[in-house]
């Protein structure tokens, strides 16, 4: 996609998230985007074509044999003028059909016969999403150049909680606004840290922070969609691992060791993790009992992982984050210079930590680049696009040897 979307085919498959697509279409139309809705017969069980027609202001198509298209070939004609096809909600079954090139209804045939990008917003129960068959399909779709946006995690219509819900309509609109050549980071090896660390005090207690890991996981997912070979090193989070090599760690020292073991040959290192700066000097082997009114912990500094990477003889291109509670830009500028990173993403803790949305200012040699506030997925796209523009044409570092 090289220009903002002006004409979209929105395909709907059978899922309760279809109600969100009604709002999505309303938001898209409000932005002046022409939306042609195509529904599978299962989708029409959840929401009526009449509703989608009223919201899109255009005819809705459900039938491969629809005679309203002049040449009688809606499966060809509908996508020819479109900038993209967005399938939202995309059910597990529909994704499986896409993988196999099935074409037994209008929407699947349209997707197979398209000459424009295909974007899918999965929506399903968490067990269905996590099932190896679905995950195989996700990997295949990504290989086939299909862009996945979402899914999100949280409460599901079935009453369970987990990964699989369709992204909120505004987050989908945000993600669509970002023009994203799907191969922008093709061939790049990218190492990402995400989430918090936990520093053990005794066998049952630890020191941690409120990082959810959502920003780091959004960057990992988006980098995968842009064609990168991603390795994610994650502290403990409630998020499902994206489809890449993922190394789970707990403490800052473990994260440091994992990064140093993986950094050789990486083109890019993005340090998103909220790493604990201090850890207890000693981890008590027995649970500390309460006796006195006060208890003092003796803390020692943890290694600074990002600084360790930037001081390698041949570091990869490094991106740092600065989460501040005040004086954001002052601290961020200083941090960029201290840690010697070409690109730093600064955000306020109050606007970033834990939530789905954030507000980021990118800082590089050229100065400050404030990004519009929005979903972490949208910000991940913008950050990676900005970063891609800063990478030397071939950045493959051949011998970054940890000290
Ligand atoms: O110094 P501060 O913790 O604010 O720096 C934040 C940046 O440094 C983030 O990119 C974070 O991932 C990274 N960092 C690190 N190792 C530490 C502390 C921070 O990699 N011990």
Tab-separated table of C-alpha atoms and ligand atoms in Angstrom, residues 193-195 197 252 255-256 259 269-278 301-309 319-324 331 335 338-339 341 343-345, ligand 1:
chain	number	residue	atom	x	y	z
A	193	UNK	CA	12.898	-6.884	24.746
A	194	UNK	CA	9.444	-6.443	26.270
A	195	UNK	CA	7.537	-6.525	29.523
A	197	UNK	CA	11.301	-8.042	35.045
A	252	UNK	CA	16.968	-8.372	34.574
A	255	UNK	CA	17.155	-10.739	30.231
A	256	UNK	CA	20.678	-9.327	29.947
A	259	UNK	CA	20.080	-10.484	24.922
A	269	UNK	CA	17.907	-4.060	18.862
A	270	UNK	CA	14.747	-2.447	20.271
A	271	UNK	CA	14.764	-2.213	24.077
A	272	UNK	CA	11.148	-1.824	25.090
A	273	UNK	CA	11.306	-3.785	28.353
A	274	UNK	CA	10.849	-2.002	31.652
A	275	UNK	CA	13.927	-3.498	33.268
A	276	UNK	CA	14.257	-3.242	37.048
A	277	UNK	CA	17.200	-0.971	37.796
A	278	UNK	CA	17.929	-2.647	41.135
A	301	UNK	CA	22.249	-2.105	40.451
A	302	UNK	CA	21.221	-4.357	37.592
A	303	UNK	CA	23.153	-4.298	34.335
A	304	UNK	CA	21.849	-1.763	31.818
A	305	UNK	CA	21.061	-4.028	28.872
A	306	UNK	CA	20.649	-1.295	26.278
A	307	UNK	CA	23.891	0.422	27.315
A	308	UNK	CA	25.648	-2.955	27.182
A	309	UNK	CA	24.453	-3.468	23.599
A	319	UNK	CA	16.211	1.914	19.649
A	320	UNK	CA	15.564	2.816	23.286
A	321	UNK	CA	12.449	3.759	25.205
A	322	UNK	CA	12.121	6.313	27.970
A	323	UNK	CA	9.092	6.115	30.230
A	324	UNK	CA	9.055	9.200	32.423
A	331	UNK	CA	14.997	13.327	30.424
A	335	UNK	CA	18.857	9.416	27.997
A	338	UNK	CA	23.792	8.773	27.668
A	339	UNK	CA	22.752	5.432	26.191
A	341	UNK	CA	21.006	5.326	20.814
A	343	UNK	CA	16.476	6.626	18.043
A	344	UNK	CA	14.582	6.949	21.307
A	345	UNK	CA	10.838	6.702	21.896
B	1	LIG	O1	17.330	4.375	32.149
B	1	LIG	P1	15.976	3.904	31.776
B	1	LIG	O2	15.574	2.656	32.520
B	1	LIG	O3	14.897	4.917	31.865
B	1	LIG	O4	16.120	3.560	30.214
B	1	LIG	C1	15.098	3.033	29.504
B	1	LIG	C2	15.626	2.277	28.319
B	1	LIG	O5	16.727	1.468	28.673
B	1	LIG	C3	14.594	1.319	27.786
B	1	LIG	O6	14.832	1.174	26.396
B	1	LIG	C4	14.897	0.036	28.557
B	1	LIG	O7	14.447	-1.110	27.877
B	1	LIG	C5	16.406	0.088	28.629
B	1	LIG	N1	16.968	-0.503	29.851
B	1	LIG	C6	17.738	-1.635	29.772
B	1	LIG	N2	18.325	-2.161	30.889
B	1	LIG	C7	18.131	-1.605	32.099
B	1	LIG	C8	17.337	-0.455	32.198
B	1	LIG	C9	16.769	0.066	31.060
B	1	LIG	O8	17.910	-2.165	28.657
B	1	LIG	N3	18.685	-2.156	33.172
